[in-house]
CSV table of C-alpha atoms in Angstrom, one decimal:
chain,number,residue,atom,x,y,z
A,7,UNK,CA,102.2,114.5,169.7
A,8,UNK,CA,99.0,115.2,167.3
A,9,UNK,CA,96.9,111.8,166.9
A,10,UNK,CA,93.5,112.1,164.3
A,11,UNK,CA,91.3,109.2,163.4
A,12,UNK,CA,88.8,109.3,161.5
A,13,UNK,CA,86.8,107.0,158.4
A,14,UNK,CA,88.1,106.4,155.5
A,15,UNK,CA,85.5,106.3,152.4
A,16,UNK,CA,85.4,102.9,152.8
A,17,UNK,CA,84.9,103.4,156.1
A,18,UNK,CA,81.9,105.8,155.7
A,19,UNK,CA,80.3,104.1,153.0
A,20,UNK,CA,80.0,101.0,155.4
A,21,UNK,CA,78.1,102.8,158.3
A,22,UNK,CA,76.1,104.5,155.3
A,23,UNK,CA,75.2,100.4,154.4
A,24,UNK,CA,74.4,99.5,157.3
A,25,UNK,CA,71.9,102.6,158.3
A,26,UNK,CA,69.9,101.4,155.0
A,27,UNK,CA,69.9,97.8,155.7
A,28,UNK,CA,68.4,99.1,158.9
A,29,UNK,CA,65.6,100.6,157.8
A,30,UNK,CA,64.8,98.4,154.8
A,31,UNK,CA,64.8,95.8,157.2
A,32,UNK,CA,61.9,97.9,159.4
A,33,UNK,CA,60.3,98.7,155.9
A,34,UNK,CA,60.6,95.4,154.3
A,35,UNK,CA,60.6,93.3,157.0
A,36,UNK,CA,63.5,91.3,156.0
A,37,UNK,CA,65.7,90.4,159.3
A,38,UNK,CA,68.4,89.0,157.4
A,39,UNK,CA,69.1,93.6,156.4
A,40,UNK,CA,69.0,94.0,159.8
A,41,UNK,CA,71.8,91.5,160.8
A,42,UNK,CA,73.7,92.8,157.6
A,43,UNK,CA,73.5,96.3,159.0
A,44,UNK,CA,74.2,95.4,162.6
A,45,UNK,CA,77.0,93.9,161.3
A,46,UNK,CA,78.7,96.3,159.2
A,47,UNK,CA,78.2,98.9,162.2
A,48,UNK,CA,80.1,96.4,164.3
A,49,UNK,CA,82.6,96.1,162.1
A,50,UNK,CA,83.6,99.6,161.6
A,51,UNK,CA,83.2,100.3,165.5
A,52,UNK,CA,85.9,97.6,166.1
A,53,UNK,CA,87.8,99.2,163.3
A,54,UNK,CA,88.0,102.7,164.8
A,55,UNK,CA,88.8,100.8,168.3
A,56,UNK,CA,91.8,99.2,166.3
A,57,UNK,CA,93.3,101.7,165.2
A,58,UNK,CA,92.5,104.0,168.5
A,59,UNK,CA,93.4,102.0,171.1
A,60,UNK,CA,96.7,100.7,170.4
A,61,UNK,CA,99.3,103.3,172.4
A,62,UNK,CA,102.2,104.2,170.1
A,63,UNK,CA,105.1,106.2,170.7
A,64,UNK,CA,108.3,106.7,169.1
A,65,UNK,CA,111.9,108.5,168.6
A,66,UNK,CA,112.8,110.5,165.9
A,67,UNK,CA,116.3,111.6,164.5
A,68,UNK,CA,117.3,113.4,161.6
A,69,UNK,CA,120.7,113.4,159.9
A,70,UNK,CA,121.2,115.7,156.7
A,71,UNK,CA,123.9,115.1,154.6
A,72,UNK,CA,125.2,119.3,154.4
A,73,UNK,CA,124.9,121.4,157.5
A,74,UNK,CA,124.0,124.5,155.1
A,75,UNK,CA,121.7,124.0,152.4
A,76,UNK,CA,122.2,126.3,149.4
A,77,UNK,CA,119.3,127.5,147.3
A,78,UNK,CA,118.7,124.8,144.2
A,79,UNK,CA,121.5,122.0,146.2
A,80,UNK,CA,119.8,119.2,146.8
A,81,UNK,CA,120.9,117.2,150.3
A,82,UNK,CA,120.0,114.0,151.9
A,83,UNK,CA,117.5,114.0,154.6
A,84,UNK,CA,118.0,110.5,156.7
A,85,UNK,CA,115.2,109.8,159.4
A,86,UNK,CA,115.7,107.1,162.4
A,87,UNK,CA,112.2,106.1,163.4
A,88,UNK,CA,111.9,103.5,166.4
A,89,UNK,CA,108.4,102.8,166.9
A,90,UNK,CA,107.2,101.6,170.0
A,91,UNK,CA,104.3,99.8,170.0
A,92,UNK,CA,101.6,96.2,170.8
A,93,UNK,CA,102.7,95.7,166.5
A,94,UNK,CA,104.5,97.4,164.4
A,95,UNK,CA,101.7,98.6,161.8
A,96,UNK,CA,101.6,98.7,158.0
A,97,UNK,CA,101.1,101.5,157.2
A,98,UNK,CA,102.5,105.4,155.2
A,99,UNK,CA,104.8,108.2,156.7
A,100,UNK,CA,106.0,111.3,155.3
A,101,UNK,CA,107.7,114.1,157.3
A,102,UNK,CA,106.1,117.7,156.7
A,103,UNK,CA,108.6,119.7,154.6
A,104,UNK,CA,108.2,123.5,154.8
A,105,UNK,CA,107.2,125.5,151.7
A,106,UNK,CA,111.4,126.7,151.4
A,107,UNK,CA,112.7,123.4,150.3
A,108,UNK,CA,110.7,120.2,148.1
A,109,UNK,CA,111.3,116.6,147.9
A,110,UNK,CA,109.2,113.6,147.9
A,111,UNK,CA,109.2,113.2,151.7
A,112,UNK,CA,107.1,110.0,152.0
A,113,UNK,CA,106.9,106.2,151.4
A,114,UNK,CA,106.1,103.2,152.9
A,115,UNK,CA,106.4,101.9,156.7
A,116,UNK,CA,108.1,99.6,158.3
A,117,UNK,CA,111.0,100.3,155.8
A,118,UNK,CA,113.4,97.5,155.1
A,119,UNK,CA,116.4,99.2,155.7
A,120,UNK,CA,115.5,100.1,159.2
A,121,UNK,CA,115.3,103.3,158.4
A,122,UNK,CA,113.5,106.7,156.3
A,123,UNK,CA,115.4,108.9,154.0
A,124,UNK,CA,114.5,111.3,151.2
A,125,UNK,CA,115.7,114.5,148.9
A,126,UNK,CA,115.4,117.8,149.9
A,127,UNK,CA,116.1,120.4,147.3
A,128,UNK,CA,116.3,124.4,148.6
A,129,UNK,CA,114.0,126.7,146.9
A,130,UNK,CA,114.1,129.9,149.0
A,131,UNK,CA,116.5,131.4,151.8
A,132,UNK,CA,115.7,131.5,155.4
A,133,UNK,CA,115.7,129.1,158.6
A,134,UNK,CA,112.5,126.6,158.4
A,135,UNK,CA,111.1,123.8,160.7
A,136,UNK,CA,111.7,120.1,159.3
A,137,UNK,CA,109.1,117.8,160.8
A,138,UNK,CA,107.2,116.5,162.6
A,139,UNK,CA,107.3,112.6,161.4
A,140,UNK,CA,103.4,111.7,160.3
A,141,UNK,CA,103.1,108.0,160.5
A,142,UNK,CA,99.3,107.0,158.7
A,143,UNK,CA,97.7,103.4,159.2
A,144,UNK,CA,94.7,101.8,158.4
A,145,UNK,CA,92.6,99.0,159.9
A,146,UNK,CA,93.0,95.4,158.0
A,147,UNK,CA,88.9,96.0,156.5
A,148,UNK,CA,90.4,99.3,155.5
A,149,UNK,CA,87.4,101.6,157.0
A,150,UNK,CA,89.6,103.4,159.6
A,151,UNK,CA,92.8,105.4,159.4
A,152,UNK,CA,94.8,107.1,162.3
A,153,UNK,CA,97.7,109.9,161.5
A,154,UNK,CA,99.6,110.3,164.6
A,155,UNK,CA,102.9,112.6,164.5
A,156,UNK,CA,105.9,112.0,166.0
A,157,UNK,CA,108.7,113.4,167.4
A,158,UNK,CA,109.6,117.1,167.2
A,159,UNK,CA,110.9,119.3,164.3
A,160,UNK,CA,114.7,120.0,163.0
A,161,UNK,CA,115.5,123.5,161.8
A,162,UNK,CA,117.3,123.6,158.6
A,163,UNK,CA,119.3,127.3,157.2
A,164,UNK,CA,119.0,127.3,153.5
A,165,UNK,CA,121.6,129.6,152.1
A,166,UNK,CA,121.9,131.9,149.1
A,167,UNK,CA,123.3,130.4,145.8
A,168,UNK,CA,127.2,131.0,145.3
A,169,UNK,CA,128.0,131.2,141.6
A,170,UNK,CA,131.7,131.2,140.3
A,171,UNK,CA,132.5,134.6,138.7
A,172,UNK,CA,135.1,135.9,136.5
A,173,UNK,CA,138.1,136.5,137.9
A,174,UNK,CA,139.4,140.2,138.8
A,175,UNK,CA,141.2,141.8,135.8
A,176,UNK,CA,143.1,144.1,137.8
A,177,UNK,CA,145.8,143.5,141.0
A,178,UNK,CA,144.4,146.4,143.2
A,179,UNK,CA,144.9,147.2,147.0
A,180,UNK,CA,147.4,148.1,149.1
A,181,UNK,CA,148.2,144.0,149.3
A,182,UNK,CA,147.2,143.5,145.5
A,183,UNK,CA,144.5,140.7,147.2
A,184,UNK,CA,147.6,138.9,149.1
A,185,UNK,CA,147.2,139.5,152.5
A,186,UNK,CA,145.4,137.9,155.2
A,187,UNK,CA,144.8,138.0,159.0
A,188,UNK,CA,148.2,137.0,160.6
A,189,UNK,CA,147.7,134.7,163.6
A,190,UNK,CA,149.7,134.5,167.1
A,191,UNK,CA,148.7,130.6,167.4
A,192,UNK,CA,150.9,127.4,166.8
A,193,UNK,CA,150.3,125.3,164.4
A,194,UNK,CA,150.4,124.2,160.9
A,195,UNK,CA,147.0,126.1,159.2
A,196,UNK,CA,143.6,127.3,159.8
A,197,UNK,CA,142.1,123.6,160.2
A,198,UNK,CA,144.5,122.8,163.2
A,199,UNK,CA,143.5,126.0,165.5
A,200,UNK,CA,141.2,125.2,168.7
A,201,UNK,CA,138.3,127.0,169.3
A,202,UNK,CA,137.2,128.4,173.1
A,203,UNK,CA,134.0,128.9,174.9
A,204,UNK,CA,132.1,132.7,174.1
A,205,UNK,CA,132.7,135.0,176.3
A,206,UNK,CA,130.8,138.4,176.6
A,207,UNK,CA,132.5,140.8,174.5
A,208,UNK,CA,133.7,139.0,172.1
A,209,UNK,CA,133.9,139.9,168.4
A,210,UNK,CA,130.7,138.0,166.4
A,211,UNK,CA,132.5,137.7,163.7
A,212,UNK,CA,135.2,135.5,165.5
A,213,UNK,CA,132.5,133.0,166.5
A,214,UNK,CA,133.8,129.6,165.4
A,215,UNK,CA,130.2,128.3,163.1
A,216,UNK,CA,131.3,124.7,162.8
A,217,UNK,CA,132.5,123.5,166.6
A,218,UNK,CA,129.3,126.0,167.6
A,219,UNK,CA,126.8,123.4,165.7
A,220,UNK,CA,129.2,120.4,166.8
A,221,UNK,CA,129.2,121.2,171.1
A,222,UNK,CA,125.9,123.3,170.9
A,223,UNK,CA,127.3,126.3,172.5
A,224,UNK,CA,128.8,129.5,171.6
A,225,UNK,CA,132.4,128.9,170.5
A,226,UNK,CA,135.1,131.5,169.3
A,227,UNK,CA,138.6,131.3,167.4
A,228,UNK,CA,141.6,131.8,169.2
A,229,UNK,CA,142.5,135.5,169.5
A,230,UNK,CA,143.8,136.6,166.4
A,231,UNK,CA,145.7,140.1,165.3
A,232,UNK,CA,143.4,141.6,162.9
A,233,UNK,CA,144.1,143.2,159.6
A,234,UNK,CA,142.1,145.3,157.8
A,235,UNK,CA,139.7,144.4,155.2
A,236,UNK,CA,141.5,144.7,151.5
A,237,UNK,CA,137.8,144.6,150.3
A,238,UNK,CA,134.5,145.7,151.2
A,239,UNK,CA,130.9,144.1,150.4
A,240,UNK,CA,128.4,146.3,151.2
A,241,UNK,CA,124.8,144.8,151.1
A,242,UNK,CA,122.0,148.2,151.2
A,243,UNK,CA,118.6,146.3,152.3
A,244,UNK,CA,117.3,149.8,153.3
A,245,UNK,CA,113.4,149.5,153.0
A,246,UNK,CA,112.5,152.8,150.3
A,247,UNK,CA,115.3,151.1,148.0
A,248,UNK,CA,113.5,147.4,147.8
A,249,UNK,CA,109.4,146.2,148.0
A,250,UNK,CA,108.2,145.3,151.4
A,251,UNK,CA,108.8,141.9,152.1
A,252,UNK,CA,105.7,139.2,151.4
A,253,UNK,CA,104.5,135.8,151.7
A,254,UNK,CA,106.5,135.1,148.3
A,255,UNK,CA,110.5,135.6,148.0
A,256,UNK,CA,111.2,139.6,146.1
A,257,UNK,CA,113.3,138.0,143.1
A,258,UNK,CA,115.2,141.5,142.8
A,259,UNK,CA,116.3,141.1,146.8
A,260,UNK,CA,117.3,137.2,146.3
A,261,UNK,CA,119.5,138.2,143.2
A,262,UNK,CA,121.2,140.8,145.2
A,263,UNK,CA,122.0,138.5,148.3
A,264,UNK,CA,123.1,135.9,146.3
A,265,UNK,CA,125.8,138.4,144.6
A,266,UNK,CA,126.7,139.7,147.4
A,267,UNK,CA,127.6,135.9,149.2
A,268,UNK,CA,129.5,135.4,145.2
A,269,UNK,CA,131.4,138.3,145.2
A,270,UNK,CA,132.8,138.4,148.8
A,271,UNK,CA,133.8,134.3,148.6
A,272,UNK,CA,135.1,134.9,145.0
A,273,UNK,CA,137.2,138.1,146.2
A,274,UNK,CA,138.0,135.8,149.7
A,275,UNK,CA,139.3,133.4,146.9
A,276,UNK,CA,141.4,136.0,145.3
A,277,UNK,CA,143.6,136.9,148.4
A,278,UNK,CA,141.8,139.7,149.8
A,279,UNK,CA,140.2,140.0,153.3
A,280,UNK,CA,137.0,141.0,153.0
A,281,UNK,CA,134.4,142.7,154.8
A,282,UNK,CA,130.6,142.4,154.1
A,283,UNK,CA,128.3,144.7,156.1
A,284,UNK,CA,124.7,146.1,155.2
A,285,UNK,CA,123.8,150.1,154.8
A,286,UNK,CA,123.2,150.9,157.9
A,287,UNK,CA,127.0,149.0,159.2
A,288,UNK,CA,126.1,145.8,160.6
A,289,UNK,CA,129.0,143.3,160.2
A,290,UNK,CA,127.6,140.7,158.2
A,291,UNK,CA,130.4,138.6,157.8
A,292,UNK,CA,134.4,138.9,158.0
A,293,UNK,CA,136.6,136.7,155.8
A,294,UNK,CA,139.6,136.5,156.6
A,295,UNK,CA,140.8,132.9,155.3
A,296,UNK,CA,139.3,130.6,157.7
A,297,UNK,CA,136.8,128.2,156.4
A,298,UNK,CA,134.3,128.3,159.1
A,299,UNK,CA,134.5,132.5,157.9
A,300,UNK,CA,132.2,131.3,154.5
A,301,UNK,CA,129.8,129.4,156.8
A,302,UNK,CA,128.9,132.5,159.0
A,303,UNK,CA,129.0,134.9,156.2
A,304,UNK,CA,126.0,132.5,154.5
A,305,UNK,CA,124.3,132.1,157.9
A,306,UNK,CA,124.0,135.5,158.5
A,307,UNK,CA,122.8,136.1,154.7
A,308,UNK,CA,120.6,133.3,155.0
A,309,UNK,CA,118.0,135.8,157.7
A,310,UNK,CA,118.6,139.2,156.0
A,311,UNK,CA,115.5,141.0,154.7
A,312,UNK,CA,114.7,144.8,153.4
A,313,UNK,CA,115.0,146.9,156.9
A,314,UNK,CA,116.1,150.4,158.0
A,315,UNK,CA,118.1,153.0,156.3
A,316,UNK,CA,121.1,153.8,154.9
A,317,UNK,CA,124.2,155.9,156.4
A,318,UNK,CA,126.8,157.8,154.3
A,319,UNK,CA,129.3,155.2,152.7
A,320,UNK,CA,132.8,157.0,153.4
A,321,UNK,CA,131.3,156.6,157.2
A,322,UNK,CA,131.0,153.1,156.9
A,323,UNK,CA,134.2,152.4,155.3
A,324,UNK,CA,136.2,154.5,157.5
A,325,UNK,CA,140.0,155.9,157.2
A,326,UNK,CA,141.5,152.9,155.0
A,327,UNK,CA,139.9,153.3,151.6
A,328,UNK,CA,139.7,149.3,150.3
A,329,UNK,CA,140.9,147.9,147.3
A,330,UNK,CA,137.7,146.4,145.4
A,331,UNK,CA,134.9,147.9,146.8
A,332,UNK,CA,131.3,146.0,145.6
A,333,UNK,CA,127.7,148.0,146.6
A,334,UNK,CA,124.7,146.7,146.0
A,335,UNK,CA,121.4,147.9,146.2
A,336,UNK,CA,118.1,147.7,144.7
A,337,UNK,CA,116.3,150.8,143.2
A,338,UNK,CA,118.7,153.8,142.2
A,339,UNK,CA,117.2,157.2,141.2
A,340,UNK,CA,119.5,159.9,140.5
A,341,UNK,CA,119.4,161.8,143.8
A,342,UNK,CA,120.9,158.8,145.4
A,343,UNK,CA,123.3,158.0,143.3
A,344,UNK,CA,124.5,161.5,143.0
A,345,UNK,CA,125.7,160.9,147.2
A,346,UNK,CA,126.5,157.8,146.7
A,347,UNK,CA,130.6,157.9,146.8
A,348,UNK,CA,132.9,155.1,146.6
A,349,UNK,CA,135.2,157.1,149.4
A,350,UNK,CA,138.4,156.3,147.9
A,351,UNK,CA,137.9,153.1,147.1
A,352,UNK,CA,140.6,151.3,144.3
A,353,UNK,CA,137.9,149.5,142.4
A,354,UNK,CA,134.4,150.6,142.9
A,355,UNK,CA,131.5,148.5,141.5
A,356,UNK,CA,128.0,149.6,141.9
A,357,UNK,CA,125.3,147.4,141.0
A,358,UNK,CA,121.8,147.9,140.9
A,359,UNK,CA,118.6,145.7,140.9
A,360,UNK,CA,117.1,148.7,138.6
A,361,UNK,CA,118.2,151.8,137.6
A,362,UNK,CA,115.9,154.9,137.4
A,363,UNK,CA,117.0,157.3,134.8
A,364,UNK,CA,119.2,159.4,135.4
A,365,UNK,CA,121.2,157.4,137.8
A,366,UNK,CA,124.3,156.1,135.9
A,367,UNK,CA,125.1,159.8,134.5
A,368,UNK,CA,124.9,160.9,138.1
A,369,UNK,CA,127.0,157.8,139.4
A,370,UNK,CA,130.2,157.2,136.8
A,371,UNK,CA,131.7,160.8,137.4
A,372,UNK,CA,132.5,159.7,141.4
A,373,UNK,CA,134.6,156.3,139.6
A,374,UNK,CA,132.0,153.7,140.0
A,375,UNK,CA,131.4,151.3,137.0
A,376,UNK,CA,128.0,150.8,137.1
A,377,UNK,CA,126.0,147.7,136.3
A,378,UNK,CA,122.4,146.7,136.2
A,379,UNK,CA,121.9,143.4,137.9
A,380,UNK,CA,119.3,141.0,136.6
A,381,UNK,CA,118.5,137.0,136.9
A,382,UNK,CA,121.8,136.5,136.0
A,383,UNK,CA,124.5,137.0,138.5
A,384,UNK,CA,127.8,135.6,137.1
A,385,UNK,CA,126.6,137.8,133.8
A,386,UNK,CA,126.2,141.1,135.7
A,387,UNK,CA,129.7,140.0,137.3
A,388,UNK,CA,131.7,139.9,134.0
A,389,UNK,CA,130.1,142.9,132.6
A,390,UNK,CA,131.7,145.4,135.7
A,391,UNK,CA,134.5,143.3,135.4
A,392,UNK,CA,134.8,144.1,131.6
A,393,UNK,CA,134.1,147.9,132.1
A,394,UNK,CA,136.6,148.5,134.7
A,395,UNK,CA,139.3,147.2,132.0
A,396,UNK,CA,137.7,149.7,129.7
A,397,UNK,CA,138.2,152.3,131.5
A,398,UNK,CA,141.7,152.2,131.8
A,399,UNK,CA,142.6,149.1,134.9
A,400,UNK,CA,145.9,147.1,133.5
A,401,UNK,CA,145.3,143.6,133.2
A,402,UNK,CA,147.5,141.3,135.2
């Protein structure tokens, strides 16, 4: 708990007062300055002993309204403050937002309702510190002030923004986007399977996100049979293809997360099983038609930054070309994308934050339809989707 005190202006420009009245009073003779001055150093002692000695403690809880917070959503924060205390002062509070969300996260205290709440909006990706609670209060005269904080911080994940994109133009895959991963449990659905406890070994991208938050443990879906992935997402975040990561967010790197999250719930939402994994062939996310699926997928996207290198695509895809087959990546010269190959792949869509010249001639003769992505992600969607019918994909 972090406590200041300290004078207000009011507050200083007393004792200021009543160090002149002192000395005009020696100069002048006048003892009536030097009571005045006596006084108003008395005064603001008493303050600061007001609003020092009370002890204060207090509880904090915080309740937002969405468990993930997507970039630009705006969510509820509600704050339950029980203060603990000789009286319940007057006074301000605000609760210290980090720089990756804003909101006006401050008002008056004690509230009426019995309790503080405020919107958040989400400006930039990445798990941040919410809190502490700052409760500010002033002496009745108004020379002192005390901030005191309470209670400890909340993290809160802010995940990339999902945009709605065009829909496929083309039935491709050995399942034409139909199949998903059969399951050996009873029941009727996804939302009636039990989760169990993690055990060592376990696949990560079985972890069960939403009864992990809920028991606060580890917790895992039932064991499934597996399928393989109709489609493939591959994120490459390897460091010579983006700028090094800085105190500001890399525009270029938050447009490419944010289509690769859009593409692989928008192909999820199609029928295929999907895969998402980086350049290097870290798992990012499985989807495989379970709702808790989306929530780890955007958790895991949520931390990712520029890192490491890139291996050969066919290697990361393996023996079972996919169906659609979406790589993105950041700069593309033409030596790259000359060994860049889509590996068999149905439907292959390359986009690029910025293409170097050279690198779309070197690119289309392997079968990719290639696309510059910009600010706009939905955009830079339609136009691969549009291509591939151009280039000879029957529309359904």
């Amino acid at each position: 708990m972090r406590r200041r005190r300290s004078l207000t202006s009011r507050g200083a420009g007393a004792l200021i007062a009543a160090l002149c009245c002192m000395i005009a009073a020696n100069v002048l003779g006048a003892r009536i300055l030097l009571y005045i001055g006596v006084l108003l150093a008395t005064l603001t002692l008493f303050s600061l002993l007001g609003v020092r000695l009370p002890r204060r403690s207090g509880t904090v809880t915080r309740q937002i309204s969405t468990d993930l917070l997507t970039v630009s959503e705006t969510s509820r924060v509600t704050v339950r403050f029980t203060l603990r205390a000789i009286r319940v002062p007057r006074g301000l509070w605000h609760d210290v937002l980090p720089d990756a969300v804003t909101g006006d996260s401050g008002g008056e205290y004690p509230a009426e309702t019995g309790q503080l709440s405020y919107l958040i909006t989400g400006v930039r990706r990445g798990v941040w510190p919410l809190g502490p609670l700052m409760l500010r209060t002033v002496d009745p005269f108004g020379l002192a002030q005390r901030e005191q904080s309470f209670g400890d911080t909340r993290s809160i994940t802010v995940v990339p923004e999902v945009f709605a994109l065009a829909p496929l133009a083309v039935r491709v895959g050995a399942a034409g986007g139909t199949a998903h991963t059969s399951s050996t449990r009873l029941g009727q659905g996804s939302d009636n399977l039990s989760p169990r406890g993690y055990i060592p070994g376990d696949s990560m991208r079985r972890i069960h996100w939403r009864a992990t938050a809920h028991r606060g443990q580890l917790m895992v879906r039932q064991e499934e049979e597996e399928s393989s992935p109709d489609a493939v997402v591959v994120l490459d975040r390897s460091s010579h293809h983006w700028d090094a990561p800085g105190v500001d967010a890399d525009p270029a790197f938050e447009a490419a997360v944010s289509l690769c999250a859009s593409s692989a719930i928008h192909l999820a939402g199609e029928g295929y099983s999907v895969d998402v994994i980086d350049g290097a062939g870290t798992l990012l996310g499985a989807l495989r038609g379970h709702e808790d699926d989306r929530d780890g997928l955007l958790v895991a996207l949520a931390i990712v930054t520029p890192r490491g290198e890139s291996r050969d695509l066919a290697s990361l895809i393996g023996g079972t070309p996919p169906g659609p087959l979406v790589y993105i990546t950041g700069r593309l010269d033409e030596e790259d994308a000359a060994l860049l190959r889509p590996a068999g792949a149905t439907a292959p869509m390359l986009f690029s934050t910025e293409l170097l010249p050279g690198a779309v001639e070197a690119s289309t003769p392997h079968g990719w339809t290639v696309v510059e992505l910009g600010g706009d992600i939905a955009e830079a969607w339609e136009d691969a989707v549009s291509a591939r019918i151009g280039v000879g994909d029957v529309p359904r």
